[in-house]
XYZ file of C-alpha atoms in Angstrom:
167
model
C 61.589 -245.927 -82.811
C 63.700 -248.694 -85.886
C 62.448 -250.719 -88.517
C 64.371 -253.028 -90.712
C 62.836 -253.461 -93.268
C 63.240 -255.562 -97.029
C 64.082 -252.386 -99.889
C 60.377 -252.991 -101.517
C 58.914 -252.588 -98.190
C 58.432 -255.375 -96.124
C 58.981 -255.219 -92.368
C 61.409 -258.043 -91.265
C 62.002 -256.239 -87.424
C 62.236 -253.616 -84.971
C 62.684 -252.046 -81.931
C 61.394 -249.295 -80.359
C 61.346 -248.065 -76.224
C 57.839 -246.189 -76.578
C 55.335 -248.323 -78.571
C 52.471 -245.188 -78.633
C 54.303 -243.954 -81.313
C 53.627 -247.316 -83.313
C 51.333 -246.609 -85.998
C 49.950 -249.301 -86.151
C 50.266 -252.127 -83.223
C 54.003 -254.772 -83.646
C 52.229 -257.912 -84.802
C 50.458 -256.241 -87.342
C 53.532 -254.959 -88.803
C 55.398 -257.742 -89.348
C 55.856 -259.429 -92.505
C 53.442 -256.902 -93.797
C 54.712 -253.604 -97.186
C 54.276 -250.765 -95.447
C 51.901 -250.309 -98.740
C 49.784 -251.470 -96.041
C 50.373 -249.667 -93.031
C 51.451 -246.141 -93.999
C 49.172 -244.074 -95.595
C 48.929 -243.744 -99.145
C 52.024 -240.967 -100.381
C 53.450 -241.305 -97.174
C 54.581 -245.238 -98.074
C 55.269 -244.464 -101.980
C 58.242 -241.620 -100.602
C 59.451 -244.279 -98.255
C 59.671 -247.023 -100.877
C 61.249 -244.403 -103.046
C 63.911 -243.693 -100.021
C 64.879 -247.171 -100.289
C 65.501 -247.301 -103.990
C 67.705 -244.342 -103.746
C 69.647 -245.996 -100.658
C 70.371 -248.905 -101.842
C 71.147 -247.730 -105.178
C 73.700 -244.963 -103.980
C 74.067 -246.494 -100.145
C 73.880 -242.754 -98.890
C 71.292 -241.731 -96.469
C 68.034 -240.498 -96.916
C 66.025 -238.324 -95.110
C 61.304 -238.394 -94.836
C 59.985 -235.600 -92.665
C 56.355 -237.068 -92.263
C 53.533 -236.594 -89.759
C 50.754 -238.756 -88.762
C 48.040 -238.764 -86.778
C 48.814 -240.830 -83.904
C 46.011 -242.112 -80.996
C 44.335 -238.320 -82.360
C 47.545 -236.223 -82.067
C 49.415 -235.546 -85.356
C 52.391 -236.164 -84.569
C 56.133 -235.321 -86.599
C 58.531 -237.374 -87.381
C 61.622 -237.300 -89.458
C 63.092 -240.753 -90.581
C 67.122 -241.086 -91.692
C 66.765 -244.237 -94.092
C 69.780 -246.164 -94.397
C 71.448 -249.219 -96.086
C 71.758 -252.430 -94.280
C 72.972 -255.292 -95.596
C 71.405 -256.840 -98.873
C 68.154 -255.492 -100.393
C 67.198 -253.875 -96.805
C 67.181 -251.012 -94.986
C 67.224 -249.677 -91.730
C 64.583 -246.884 -90.565
C 66.217 -244.819 -87.361
C 63.214 -242.438 -86.613
C 62.733 -239.929 -84.158
C 59.219 -237.863 -83.045
C 60.283 -234.270 -84.161
C 56.500 -232.948 -82.467
C 57.878 -230.473 -79.860
C 60.667 -229.111 -82.108
C 58.783 -228.536 -84.899
C 56.580 -227.064 -82.173
C 58.977 -224.758 -81.149
C 59.662 -224.138 -85.123
C 56.331 -223.179 -85.372
C 56.099 -220.792 -82.086
C 58.500 -218.983 -83.585
C 57.867 -218.297 -86.995
C 54.614 -217.135 -86.131
C 56.759 -214.686 -82.807
C 58.501 -213.339 -85.681
C 55.490 -212.562 -87.640
C 54.450 -210.554 -84.508
C 57.660 -208.973 -84.920
C 57.332 -207.983 -87.411
C 53.969 -206.852 -87.913
C 54.784 -203.970 -84.908
C 57.912 -202.846 -86.998
C 56.235 -202.900 -89.671
C 53.250 -201.058 -88.096
C 55.379 -198.677 -86.189
C 54.924 -194.845 -87.003
C 58.410 -194.418 -85.390
C 61.789 -194.990 -87.647
C 63.135 -198.226 -87.405
C 66.394 -199.813 -88.723
C 68.951 -201.807 -88.373
C 72.900 -200.198 -89.302
C 76.227 -202.078 -89.404
C 79.054 -200.067 -87.572
C 80.079 -198.969 -90.726
C 75.664 -197.372 -90.807
C 75.117 -200.042 -93.283
C 71.234 -200.044 -93.796
C 70.388 -203.565 -93.216
C 67.005 -203.180 -92.097
C 63.899 -200.168 -92.631
C 60.614 -200.472 -91.932
C 58.006 -198.638 -94.111
C 58.280 -195.487 -92.041
C 61.802 -194.776 -93.380
C 60.481 -195.840 -96.384
C 58.267 -193.103 -96.685
C 60.796 -190.813 -94.535
C 63.282 -190.382 -96.755
C 60.952 -191.092 -100.677
C 62.648 -194.401 -101.317
C 62.043 -198.051 -101.795
C 63.439 -200.892 -99.263
C 65.170 -202.004 -102.581
C 67.005 -198.935 -102.687
C 67.973 -197.758 -98.911
C 69.263 -201.530 -97.765
C 73.021 -201.606 -98.193
C 73.509 -198.124 -98.840
C 75.422 -196.199 -95.716
C 72.679 -194.416 -93.402
C 74.955 -191.413 -93.656
C 74.799 -190.985 -97.944
C 70.956 -189.595 -96.439
C 72.190 -187.202 -93.721
C 73.043 -183.542 -94.873
C 76.820 -183.404 -94.690
C 75.801 -180.131 -92.513
C 73.854 -182.768 -89.720
C 75.723 -185.591 -89.522
C 78.111 -184.669 -86.260
C 74.990 -184.550 -85.008
C 73.883 -187.980 -85.565
C 76.916 -189.818 -85.418
């Protein structure tokens, strides 16, 4: 989606290859202010970015979500100056990206829960044996807090007489 607007938020032109992504029908946009089109806080967010673009000439980015056809869609708008007192908004649908990001966070959370509830000692070490991660079982076994272990060498917790069997 691309929109040309005045710095005050009046729609002057648009272009889209997918009209289904428009929040309102095209005829409802032209010559109207985005305060009349977009939900409250979102219109003000855009207007603040428009002002910043016109003041600095620097690209501004706005991430937002809108309900379109009964589905919540996520968008990223890049706002750039376009002539005198006008701005261009280049908008892309980032719904799939946001859903993948959410799924990744959920997977990481499940993984973290599995590792943290393990009764086995789980740790991650660098080649020089510096600890970069320890689970709760490691902390209990060594009798130290995680903050006391991370960044220290694993071998420092092994008696010298046993180090050859560990390495």
